[in-house]
Amino acid sequence: MRLGQAPAAESLCSTSGRFACGTAPLAAAPFSARQIRRERKSTVGPQAVLQATEQATQGLGKKASQNSLIHPQYCESVYKSLRRPTRTIEVGNLKVGSQHPIALQTMTTTDTRNVQGTVDQVKKCADSGADIVRITVQGKQEATACYKIREQLFKDGYDVPLVADIHFQPVVASMVAECFEKIRVNPGNFVDGRKRFDEKVYDDDSQFKQEQEHIREVFTPLVEKCKRLNRAMRIGTNHGSLSARILSYYGDTPRGMVESAFEFANICRDVDYHNFLFSMKASNPLVMVQAYRLLAEEMYSNGWDYPLHLGVTEAGEGEDGRLKSAIGIGSLLMDGLGDTIRVSLTEDPEYELEPCRQLASLGNQAAQEQWGVDAFDEKHRDTHSFAKRVGRLPEQQENDDVDYRGLLHRDGSVISAVTLQDLEAPEQMYRNLGTKMVVGMPFKDQATSDTLYMPQIPPSSDKTGRRALKRLQEVGVHVMAPANVLAEDPLPQAVAVQPLREVATASKNGGHSLPPGAGRFAVTIDGTETEEEVASLKKSDAVMALLEIAPGVSRVHASRRIFELLQRHQIDISVIHFRSFPEGTSGDDIIMQTGSEVGALLVDGLGDGVAVACPSQDLNFLRNMSFGVLQGSRMRNTKTEFVSCPSCGRTLFDLQEVTDQIRTRTGHLPGVSIAIMGCIVNGPGEMADADFGYVGGAPGKIDLYVGKEVVRRAIPMSGATDELIELIKEHDRWVEPETEESEQEEQRQPVAA
């Protein structure tokens, strides 16, 4: 069923705008130390963006195939999913690269010194489909245990490649290279040690380069050993653990992430070692996507073809963790980037593999079938800095009987598809739409759907159904329906929906008119419209466009073309991504596909909201998931944002239990971000992207952070959650949750439907 058309009988189909990388756009080539310091202290304007772009273009070693891009090439095609060509690297008996399926990875959560426990968990992961399993190796005792783990797994008939996760310990890395197939090195702390926020001052570039020589001395022996033993390596930069020297020189930016990794890659190349790949992880999907694109861009520029491992670090748990991973990983897969992936969840590792498999399947299918559209010139999408396209909001007119300004929300809108069946139980429908009930009447709340879309409306003879809709309209929750449905049986103050082609044709032939009773109209766009049809919106009074891509057309690429045409003709209509799923689609599939396809557009600032429909799915689930897409894309915060690590052998407490405890007590704080970290490897760094932090400092002890600053140390774990809440209160970010008694009282009130 297409939006804007009458359905057949019985059918149905962070702080707002906050960007953790700061205000300065990325430079595409290294600045001098003084330029960096000057840039970080000022807001950089459009001219600086142009200068950075010119620097990047001049540095290209390989001519970009899309020379219309305002930045150099970062993928094979912006209008078609084509796998980025890479070399093949060998991780034990597993081959990784563009000529092979995307590999699935997870990580154990056991104490590595517990040999049998770790062996059992690796086997469970392998049986669940893991191609690679990573194990934390924080010291010599753990390295010694790794020999026994590898030996026992071979004895048990398991040859799944093992990866040693190394932080701080070059000597330990060399030890475990004797028995594991791959070494993960974090450039942020392999040589420079634990995270510090001391700002170093470099008077000239030579001082910075002198410190690079120390990295070479420490890192080269491991590279030579890996080359001799044919071990693989991942040079894995984390946004939360950039070294003090990189932070001081490049700032806390994707550029710093890439340069940090390239320092180590150049050492590998100098000794003719090439069996390695890269990763650029961050807990913020926008930062993560930007960093990977910049990395790929630099590799195109240098003629490098190393594979990529994708992941959103500290994604969290449940639906939110899956959504953030889908937005970050899925967006890159749609551009053909990524050769191995991990979905990092605060859950047992085997549960990471199903969402991992779903994303890999989506990426493999997109590349194999070459999802895309005909070639088009793209001159407006900026992949270096997050610059959101801002859609025009509805305005109130003098003769309006109702306030139409609530149709859309300035930070991102959620439109819910509602059926006649939903109207049969008004009270349940109100709650599923996220309204707050007061004396039996619905009122808009923090996470209430902004607008409803109804493919069928209750007939005027259905007084109960019409009254239920009127109650919503009176509190600013508007109703949209196909124009031909409204023409047959008008609904006062409704918003009529028509295909853009029909509106454009009617305008050509004398004018477009609304059905009786309708106060506004919206258009649907299916992605196949001509430029002339899209350009007709320039003179249109439509309050929004619902972008529902036609079946068989690539959503990501067709949408990019539509947004390019809108920007080319300076059309500022608000655009809502409408994604319909057939009956029977699972909730996980909806999360993964919506996150990947819609997220790939929202990370570029393309879109003003989300509408997701599936006739067999719960209305409340679809609404919450839609708000989750907006929050994961750093658009609109409607609940507490949690940054929680997936746990590993370093974790100093039961991360799942503690995360659930903190979420239960603090999950009602929209606009507040809380990081929950098992240890200090990435903890202090990720605090920079959170308002408050709860970090394991020692066994049984918790350190609390405000931003990146530790403010309370060594708090006994039994009282740490209470201390965290007190800290939130001290900073005036706390509101009391609704009491159970008041909620029960609301539920007892009759609904005036």
PDB file of N, CA and C in Angstrom, residues 339-388:
ATOM      1  N   ASP A 339      34.332  -5.192   6.419  1.00  0.00           N
ATOM      2  CA  ASP A 339      34.685  -6.564   6.068  1.00  0.00           C
ATOM      3  C   ASP A 339      34.521  -7.527   7.241  1.00  0.00           C
ATOM      4  N   THR A 340      34.574  -7.014   8.467  1.00  0.00           N
ATOM      5  CA  THR A 340      34.181  -7.765   9.651  1.00  0.00           C
ATOM      6  C   THR A 340      33.392  -6.815  10.537  1.00  0.00           C
ATOM      7  N   ILE A 341      32.476  -7.356  11.359  1.00  0.00           N
ATOM      8  CA  ILE A 341      31.666  -6.494  12.211  1.00  0.00           C
ATOM      9  C   ILE A 341      31.459  -7.138  13.571  1.00  0.00           C
ATOM     10  N   ARG A 342      31.253  -6.285  14.572  1.00  0.00           N
ATOM     11  CA  ARG A 342      30.824  -6.732  15.886  1.00  0.00           C
ATOM     12  C   ARG A 342      29.744  -5.789  16.392  1.00  0.00           C
ATOM     13  N   VAL A 343      28.659  -6.347  16.901  1.00  0.00           N
ATOM     14  CA  VAL A 343      27.619  -5.574  17.567  1.00  0.00           C
ATOM     15  C   VAL A 343      27.883  -5.679  19.064  1.00  0.00           C
ATOM     16  N   SER A 344      28.427  -4.620  19.657  1.00  0.00           N
ATOM     17  CA  SER A 344      28.854  -4.639  21.062  1.00  0.00           C
ATOM     18  C   SER A 344      27.673  -4.352  21.971  1.00  0.00           C
ATOM     19  N   LEU A 345      27.199  -5.371  22.687  1.00  0.00           N
ATOM     20  CA  LEU A 345      26.041  -5.238  23.556  1.00  0.00           C
ATOM     21  C   LEU A 345      26.399  -5.568  24.995  1.00  0.00           C
ATOM     22  N   THR A 346      25.706  -4.940  25.917  1.00  0.00           N
ATOM     23  CA  THR A 346      25.883  -5.260  27.329  1.00  0.00           C
ATOM     24  C   THR A 346      25.034  -6.493  27.641  1.00  0.00           C
ATOM     25  N   GLU A 347      25.378  -7.582  27.003  1.00  0.00           N
ATOM     26  CA  GLU A 347      24.671  -8.854  27.123  1.00  0.00           C
ATOM     27  C   GLU A 347      25.694  -9.966  26.988  1.00  0.00           C
ATOM     28  N   ASP A 348      25.285 -11.206  27.210  1.00  0.00           N
ATOM     29  CA  ASP A 348      26.197 -12.324  26.995  1.00  0.00           C
ATOM     30  C   ASP A 348      26.632 -12.337  25.534  1.00  0.00           C
ATOM     31  N   PRO A 349      27.903 -12.680  25.260  1.00  0.00           N
ATOM     32  CA  PRO A 349      28.452 -12.493  23.910  1.00  0.00           C
ATOM     33  C   PRO A 349      27.716 -13.241  22.809  1.00  0.00           C
ATOM     34  N   GLU A 350      27.166 -14.417  23.120  1.00  0.00           N
ATOM     35  CA  GLU A 350      26.495 -15.163  22.054  1.00  0.00           C
ATOM     36  C   GLU A 350      25.265 -14.427  21.528  1.00  0.00           C
ATOM     37  N   TYR A 351      24.701 -13.516  22.362  1.00  0.00           N
ATOM     38  CA  TYR A 351      23.527 -12.769  21.922  1.00  0.00           C
ATOM     39  C   TYR A 351      23.892 -11.634  20.966  1.00  0.00           C
ATOM     40  N   GLU A 352      25.158 -11.342  20.834  1.00  0.00           N
ATOM     41  CA  GLU A 352      25.579 -10.331  19.860  1.00  0.00           C
ATOM     42  C   GLU A 352      25.501 -10.853  18.431  1.00  0.00           C
ATOM     43  N   LEU A 353      25.494 -12.158  18.280  1.00  0.00           N
ATOM     44  CA  LEU A 353      25.714 -12.724  16.948  1.00  0.00           C
ATOM     45  C   LEU A 353      24.493 -12.656  16.038  1.00  0.00           C
ATOM     46  N   GLU A 354      23.292 -12.722  16.581  1.00  0.00           N
ATOM     47  CA  GLU A 354      22.117 -12.629  15.712  1.00  0.00           C
ATOM     48  C   GLU A 354      21.992 -11.241  15.091  1.00  0.00           C
ATOM     49  N   PRO A 355      22.055 -10.143  15.861  1.00  0.00           N
ATOM     50  CA  PRO A 355      22.043  -8.831  15.194  1.00  0.00           C
ATOM     51  C   PRO A 355      23.247  -8.631  14.279  1.00  0.00           C
ATOM     52  N   CYS A 356      24.371  -9.225  14.657  1.00  0.00           N
ATOM     53  CA  CYS A 356      25.560  -9.167  13.810  1.00  0.00           C
ATOM     54  C   CYS A 356      25.274  -9.853  12.469  1.00  0.00           C
ATOM     55  N   ARG A 357      24.649 -11.010  12.550  1.00  0.00           N
ATOM     56  CA  ARG A 357      24.318 -11.774  11.343  1.00  0.00           C
ATOM     57  C   ARG A 357      23.313 -11.019  10.476  1.00  0.00           C
ATOM     58  N   GLN A 358      22.342 -10.368  11.101  1.00  0.00           N
ATOM     59  CA  GLN A 358      21.345  -9.608  10.347  1.00  0.00           C
ATOM     60  C   GLN A 358      21.993  -8.463   9.580  1.00  0.00           C
ATOM     61  N   LEU A 359      22.894  -7.746  10.232  1.00  0.00           N
ATOM     62  CA  LEU A 359      23.571  -6.636   9.559  1.00  0.00           C
ATOM     63  C   LEU A 359      24.480  -7.130   8.446  1.00  0.00           C
ATOM     64  N   ALA A 360      25.220  -8.198   8.711  1.00  0.00           N
ATOM     65  CA  ALA A 360      26.109  -8.744   7.680  1.00  0.00           C
ATOM     66  C   ALA A 360      25.311  -9.210   6.472  1.00  0.00           C
ATOM     67  N   SER A 361      24.174  -9.856   6.729  1.00  0.00           N
ATOM     68  CA  SER A 361      23.329 -10.321   5.632  1.00  0.00           C
ATOM     69  C   SER A 361      22.825  -9.153   4.802  1.00  0.00           C
ATOM     70  N   LEU A 362      22.440  -8.072   5.487  1.00  0.00           N
ATOM     71  CA  LEU A 362      21.974  -6.878   4.782  1.00  0.00           C
ATOM     72  C   LEU A 362      23.091  -6.289   3.932  1.00  0.00           C
ATOM     73  N   GLY A 363      24.302  -6.194   4.510  1.00  0.00           N
ATOM     74  CA  GLY A 363      25.432  -5.645   3.767  1.00  0.00           C
ATOM     75  C   GLY A 363      25.842  -6.513   2.596  1.00  0.00           C
ATOM     76  N   ASN A 364      25.886  -7.830   2.814  1.00  0.00           N
ATOM     77  CA  ASN A 364      26.243  -8.744   1.723  1.00  0.00           C
ATOM     78  C   ASN A 364      25.227  -8.674   0.597  1.00  0.00           C
ATOM     79  N   GLN A 365      23.936  -8.654   0.959  1.00  0.00           N
ATOM     80  CA  GLN A 365      22.892  -8.608  -0.060  1.00  0.00           C
ATOM     81  C   GLN A 365      22.945  -7.315  -0.858  1.00  0.00           C
ATOM     82  N   ALA A 366      23.114  -6.187  -0.154  1.00  0.00           N
ATOM     83  CA  ALA A 366      23.165  -4.895  -0.845  1.00  0.00           C
ATOM     84  C   ALA A 366      24.299  -4.858  -1.862  1.00  0.00           C
ATOM     85  N   ALA A 367      25.469  -5.395  -1.480  1.00  0.00           N
ATOM     86  CA  ALA A 367      26.626  -5.376  -2.381  1.00  0.00           C
ATOM     87  C   ALA A 367      26.472  -6.363  -3.522  1.00  0.00           C
ATOM     88  N   GLN A 368      25.980  -7.563  -3.218  1.00  0.00           N
ATOM     89  CA  GLN A 368      25.829  -8.584  -4.251  1.00  0.00           C
ATOM     90  C   GLN A 368      24.796  -8.182  -5.296  1.00  0.00           C
ATOM     91  N   GLU A 369      23.691  -7.580  -4.824  1.00  0.00           N
ATOM     92  CA  GLU A 369      22.631  -7.169  -5.744  1.00  0.00           C
ATOM     93  C   GLU A 369      22.838  -5.746  -6.264  1.00  0.00           C
ATOM     94  N   GLN A 370      23.866  -5.090  -5.744  1.00  0.00           N
ATOM     95  CA  GLN A 370      24.201  -3.723  -6.148  1.00  0.00           C
ATOM     96  C   GLN A 370      22.988  -2.799  -6.078  1.00  0.00           C
ATOM     97  N   TRP A 371      22.424  -2.740  -4.871  1.00  0.00           N
ATOM     98  CA  TRP A 371      21.306  -1.817  -4.667  1.00  0.00           C
ATOM     99  C   TRP A 371      21.733  -0.416  -5.067  1.00  0.00           C
ATOM    100  N   GLY A 372      20.853   0.287  -5.775  1.00  0.00           N
ATOM    101  CA  GLY A 372      21.214   1.638  -6.166  1.00  0.00           C
ATOM    102  C   GLY A 372      20.231   2.247  -7.143  1.00  0.00           C
ATOM    103  N   VAL A 373      20.614   3.389  -7.675  1.00  0.00           N
ATOM    104  CA  VAL A 373      19.815   4.126  -8.651  1.00  0.00           C
ATOM    105  C   VAL A 373      20.748   4.577  -9.762  1.00  0.00           C
ATOM    106  N   ASP A 374      20.176   5.179 -10.786  1.00  0.00           N
ATOM    107  CA  ASP A 374      21.002   5.718 -11.865  1.00  0.00           C
ATOM    108  C   ASP A 374      21.925   6.808 -11.314  1.00  0.00           C
ATOM    109  N   ALA A 375      23.056   6.963 -11.959  1.00  0.00           N
ATOM    110  CA  ALA A 375      24.051   7.939 -11.508  1.00  0.00           C
ATOM    111  C   ALA A 375      23.460   9.350 -11.479  1.00  0.00           C
ATOM    112  N   PHE A 376      23.852  10.111 -10.464  1.00  0.00           N
ATOM    113  CA  PHE A 376      23.437  11.507 -10.359  1.00  0.00           C
ATOM    114  C   PHE A 376      24.573  12.303  -9.731  1.00  0.00           C
ATOM    115  N   ASP A 377      24.598  13.592 -10.001  1.00  0.00           N
ATOM    116  CA  ASP A 377      25.611  14.469  -9.420  1.00  0.00           C
ATOM    117  C   ASP A 377      25.227  14.814  -7.989  1.00  0.00           C
ATOM    118  N   GLU A 378      26.140  14.604  -7.069  1.00  0.00           N
ATOM    119  CA  GLU A 378      25.905  14.943  -5.666  1.00  0.00           C
ATOM    120  C   GLU A 378      26.869  16.052  -5.264  1.00  0.00           C
ATOM    121  N   LYS A 379      26.323  17.213  -4.932  1.00  0.00           N
ATOM    122  CA  LYS A 379      27.172  18.366  -4.655  1.00  0.00           C
ATOM    123  C   LYS A 379      26.892  19.031  -3.310  1.00  0.00           C
ATOM    124  N   HIS A 380      25.975  18.464  -2.521  1.00  0.00           N
ATOM    125  CA  HIS A 380      25.590  19.146  -1.287  1.00  0.00           C
ATOM    126  C   HIS A 380      25.860  18.341  -0.024  1.00  0.00           C
ATOM    127  N   ARG A 381      25.853  17.024  -0.081  1.00  0.00           N
ATOM    128  CA  ARG A 381      26.045  16.235   1.137  1.00  0.00           C
ATOM    129  C   ARG A 381      27.480  16.381   1.629  1.00  0.00           C
ATOM    130  N   ASP A 382      27.628  16.772   2.887  1.00  0.00           N
ATOM    131  CA  ASP A 382      28.944  17.021   3.472  1.00  0.00           C
ATOM    132  C   ASP A 382      29.298  15.864   4.395  1.00  0.00           C
ATOM    133  N   THR A 383      30.267  15.039   4.002  1.00  0.00           N
ATOM    134  CA  THR A 383      30.643  13.871   4.801  1.00  0.00           C
ATOM    135  C   THR A 383      31.723  14.188   5.829  1.00  0.00           C
ATOM    136  N   HIS A 384      32.186  15.413   5.878  1.00  0.00           N
ATOM    137  CA  HIS A 384      33.239  15.781   6.826  1.00  0.00           C
ATOM    138  C   HIS A 384      32.696  16.406   8.103  1.00  0.00           C
ATOM    139  N   SER A 385      31.653  17.179   8.006  1.00  0.00           N
ATOM    140  CA  SER A 385      31.104  17.824   9.195  1.00  0.00           C
ATOM    141  C   SER A 385      29.601  17.623   9.213  1.00  0.00           C
ATOM    142  N   PHE A 386      29.056  17.443  10.408  1.00  0.00           N
ATOM    143  CA  PHE A 386      27.623  17.208  10.529  1.00  0.00           C
ATOM    144  C   PHE A 386      26.895  18.534  10.396  1.00  0.00           C
ATOM    145  N   ALA A 387      26.224  18.727   9.277  1.00  0.00           N
ATOM    146  CA  ALA A 387      25.446  19.940   9.044  1.00  0.00           C
ATOM    147  C   ALA A 387      24.041  19.502   8.656  1.00  0.00           C
ATOM    148  N   LYS A 388      23.138  19.561   9.594  1.00  0.00           N
ATOM    149  CA  LYS A 388      21.790  19.061   9.353  1.00  0.00           C
ATOM    150  C   LYS A 388      21.018  19.967   8.408  1.00  0.00           C
TER     151      LYS A 388
END
